Amino acid sequence: MVAKKILKAFIGHLPMILLLAVILGGIWMIVNSQGKGQEAAEIIQPYGYTGDGKDITIENDELKLVMDGSSTQFRVEVKDSGKVWYSTPEGASNDTLALADEKDKIQSPLMMSYAVVQGLETTYNAYGYSIKNGIYEIEPGENEIRVNYSLGNLEKEFIIPPVITKTNFDKWMAELDKKDVDLIQQYYKKYDLNKLGKKDNKEELLTSYPVIETDVIYVLRDTTKEQTRKKMQELFEQAGYTYEDYLADKELDLSEKISEKPVFNVSVIYRLEGKDLVVEVPLDSLEYRSSTPIYTITPLPYFGAGGTQDEGFLMVPEGGGALIRFNNGKTHQSSYYTNVYGWDMCLRRDAVVHNTRAYYGVYGISEGDDSFICILEDGSSYASIQADISGKNNSYNFVNAVYSVCSREKYDVGDIANSDIYEYLPKVWDENLSQRYRFIDSGSYVDMAKEYGTYLQDEYGSALAMNSDTSAPVVVEMVGAIDKIRQILGVPVSRPLKLTTFADAEKIMRDLSGAGIENLSVKMTGWCNGGVKQKVLARGAKAIRELGGAKGLSNLAAAAQECGAQLYLNGITQYAYDSNFLHGFFSFTDAARLLSKERAQLHKYSHITYAERENDDNTYYLVHTDYAQRMSGRLAGAAAGYGAGIAFEDTGMDLSSDFYRKDMRSRQSVLELQRQELKDLQAGGSRIMVNMGNDYAVPFCSMVTGMDLRGSEYTILDECVPFYQLALHGRVNYTGDPINVSGNDVEEVLYSAEYGAGLCFTLMDETSFATQKTLYTEYYGANYDGWKNRLLAISERYNRELGHTFNQEMTGHENLTEDLSVTEYADGTKVYVNYGYSDAQTPDGVTVPARDYLTVR
């Protein structure tokens, strides 16, 4: 009876017992698997310098690099000019403005940061955490030097025996006074294999110190403090103990001592290629503990930095380009910072106050009559560019690239923890970082830009050949349909609302062509799959019936050929808006994944709170990389079917990684996919239009729209210049923002004139009343009838004065005053632009009207 009751009670509690067993078993497996799997990997063996401190030299016909073996700092001599550039500023150790830690930074050829699970980021500099401790090694090559750095807050190495036999120990102690012997002995533990204590593990001792099998030994205690070790080193030296004795005793110690302090191994390769210095960081050389991943790497953070007595400027990729003058005194302004290619949309953000973006990875420094540009090559998609002036933390003006090599994502665990929790990329991508320093025998930003242009032409060949345009390019974006909520049988349903039918677009195009606009490109936006907020193209691109359907679009394409205009069909390929499995999109399999393996569900951000508008109807998804590739193919196929060009809304502008578990893609690998995709389309005869114009996409494009000409005019900047446009003009056509919906049409025309851009307009047939009670207020000023006369006037004058320059290189630019600039072309044409509100005089005595441009041929 009792047995039955016990059995019944046991069965009643069986589910709970099984659950508890599973939990305990899981914990046991995790603990044991982590301990066994990570034990060997967590030991980071630091490098050690064994050289003699002498200079190491590599050189070719153009350059000579001399590295100081005792510090890894180096100088590069440009043989043509005799100019010498330094990896770190001369005299940095004597900088009166810099504190001790800051002095270490400015003397460092390398900086890195690591992070922990709580997100705390710590920066290590090579000088303070590697060079001072001698934990680096130099590997000279035929035309390159490899430096292997170990960075960490390690204990200093003292010349005292870590392990020593009793015979040798007694020998050295015999040379010292009794009080000194007593001091030393208390910091060593004696081990005799025949007289071990209860806590001594014989097997561990034999493994760590094999000599114990034949000798009694003394082992230095780990708790011995640095100050004591220093005193002991003096005493051993007094007894005649040498470095050779230390090395012999060190070999007796086979124990693996794991310090609690993190250690990191990073290698940097310096290579000379013609007149270029190429700096490379192989990511497979990185070694770190899984609990403290390397987060960022900054090679040569102060290369070429200018001091307080130097004259020059920093060139940063803000908009078309911007200059920061050395020592400009703006010490209360924020430093410059921008993300190359913008934000990676597969990384979560809590808030967005301002999006920073550079669409080309180049920066430079000019000093006197010499300069260099630094071109980011491999790994450019991980880079951010930062710059600052002297007078803040130190006395130097600098610009550099910071690479975020280990992506991370923050978890919201506010209910169970007081701090944030971050997840990091399990392993750094098997890629390289490389940046190319090209030295120029001129201090002009124009010559710097032309050298960048030469680099692009060498890199892309015929893809960047000069064009043959004889008139100014004009792009007209026709807005086909937008979505608007309508009541159908009392149910709110989103339906396409026509703004410009294909017949309307044909009429406008014929009207503009007939009015004399020759170099006309028409971008048809919102023409398929629901309109501007286009649904996915998984099942093809279907022309919207309300706009005229496939027949109407075919008629538009035929009319474009008659008019000599280029028609482009615009499409979204990287995002899924308002799409579900009925449209061919299943978010659980087709959306990209965040590091947390959640779907990459994106939201708009509030202009008031800057936070995500999570309850907003505009939620959308970043799609999986392979899915985006298929969407691009669908768009290209549809465009080809109508004999039109392809206009990508996002490819060539947005660049995101994808942490999809079965097929993870780094941001750099996605860049290469986009580049190859555009190259293949161009090779197949397609005309391509992109927005913004990232540097890897531009060579394969017939037209770039929405190029950010001026960027954000941060206070620390001194001048805006057309650096990127000086490199590209005459080879690729580009425009700024649409003039009529830019918010300031006069200023947008002036920007276009200064930067050698074509003109862009956004048009619709409907009046602005059609956009009321919709989310498309940006089209408020796009009505064609309301803008026709002004559009024709702007275009006619612009073509008359600047049309002949679009098949020429831009050869010069200068900001004559704060408001007056001049741009020069190969045939000698000068374009003066006056942004001021009063007339301005040129050095040649020509008057440029207020808020206007003037061409002198």
PDB file of C-alpha atoms in Angstrom, residues 83 85 304-315 323-328 364-372 390 395-397 442-444 448 718:
ATOM      1  CA  LYS A  83      59.350  65.415 -48.867  1.00  0.00           C
ATOM      2  CA  TRP A  85      56.096  61.962 -44.219  1.00  0.00           C
ATOM      3  CA  GLY A 304      51.146  62.993 -41.820  1.00  0.00           C
ATOM      4  CA  ALA A 305      49.563  64.918 -38.938  1.00  0.00           C
ATOM      5  CA  GLY A 306      50.244  68.652 -39.031  1.00  0.00           C
ATOM      6  CA  GLY A 307      51.520  70.573 -36.007  1.00  0.00           C
ATOM      7  CA  THR A 308      50.698  74.030 -34.703  1.00  0.00           C
ATOM      8  CA  GLN A 309      53.424  75.642 -36.818  1.00  0.00           C
ATOM      9  CA  ASP A 310      52.501  73.842 -40.048  1.00  0.00           C
ATOM     10  CA  GLU A 311      50.309  75.221 -42.826  1.00  0.00           C
ATOM     11  CA  GLY A 312      47.968  72.916 -44.657  1.00  0.00           C
ATOM     12  CA  PHE A 313      44.577  71.253 -44.552  1.00  0.00           C
ATOM     13  CA  LEU A 314      42.751  67.969 -44.074  1.00  0.00           C
ATOM     14  CA  MET A 315      40.530  66.774 -46.930  1.00  0.00           C
ATOM     15  CA  LEU A 323      38.621  71.051 -46.193  1.00  0.00           C
ATOM     16  CA  ILE A 324      39.580  71.556 -42.569  1.00  0.00           C
ATOM     17  CA  ARG A 325      42.406  74.054 -42.263  1.00  0.00           C
ATOM     18  CA  PHE A 326      45.222  73.255 -39.865  1.00  0.00           C
ATOM     19  CA  ASN A 327      44.865  75.045 -36.535  1.00  0.00           C
ATOM     20  CA  ASN A 328      41.596  76.751 -37.491  1.00  0.00           C
ATOM     21  CA  GLY A 364      43.942  63.328 -47.541  1.00  0.00           C
ATOM     22  CA  ILE A 365      46.377  65.804 -46.040  1.00  0.00           C
ATOM     23  CA  SER A 366      48.087  68.735 -47.705  1.00  0.00           C
ATOM     24  CA  GLU A 367      51.111  70.429 -46.177  1.00  0.00           C
ATOM     25  CA  GLY A 368      52.856  73.219 -48.039  1.00  0.00           C
ATOM     26  CA  ASP A 369      53.647  72.101 -51.590  1.00  0.00           C
ATOM     27  CA  ASP A 370      53.077  68.405 -50.920  1.00  0.00           C
ATOM     28  CA  SER A 371      50.119  66.186 -50.155  1.00  0.00           C
ATOM     29  CA  PHE A 372      48.819  62.655 -50.115  1.00  0.00           C
ATOM     30  CA  SER A 390      45.011  70.833 -32.845  1.00  0.00           C
ATOM     31  CA  SER A 395      48.798  69.782 -30.733  1.00  0.00           C
ATOM     32  CA  TYR A 396      48.176  67.961 -34.010  1.00  0.00           C
ATOM     33  CA  ASN A 397      45.725  68.078 -36.923  1.00  0.00           C
ATOM     34  CA  SER A 442      51.512  69.432 -55.007  1.00  0.00           C
ATOM     35  CA  GLY A 443      49.560  70.905 -52.120  1.00  0.00           C
ATOM     36  CA  SER A 444      46.449  71.628 -54.231  1.00  0.00           C
ATOM     37  CA  MET A 448      44.811  65.541 -55.163  1.00  0.00           C
ATOM     38  CA  ASP A 718      36.255  75.506 -43.547  1.00  0.00           C
TER      39      ASP A 718
END
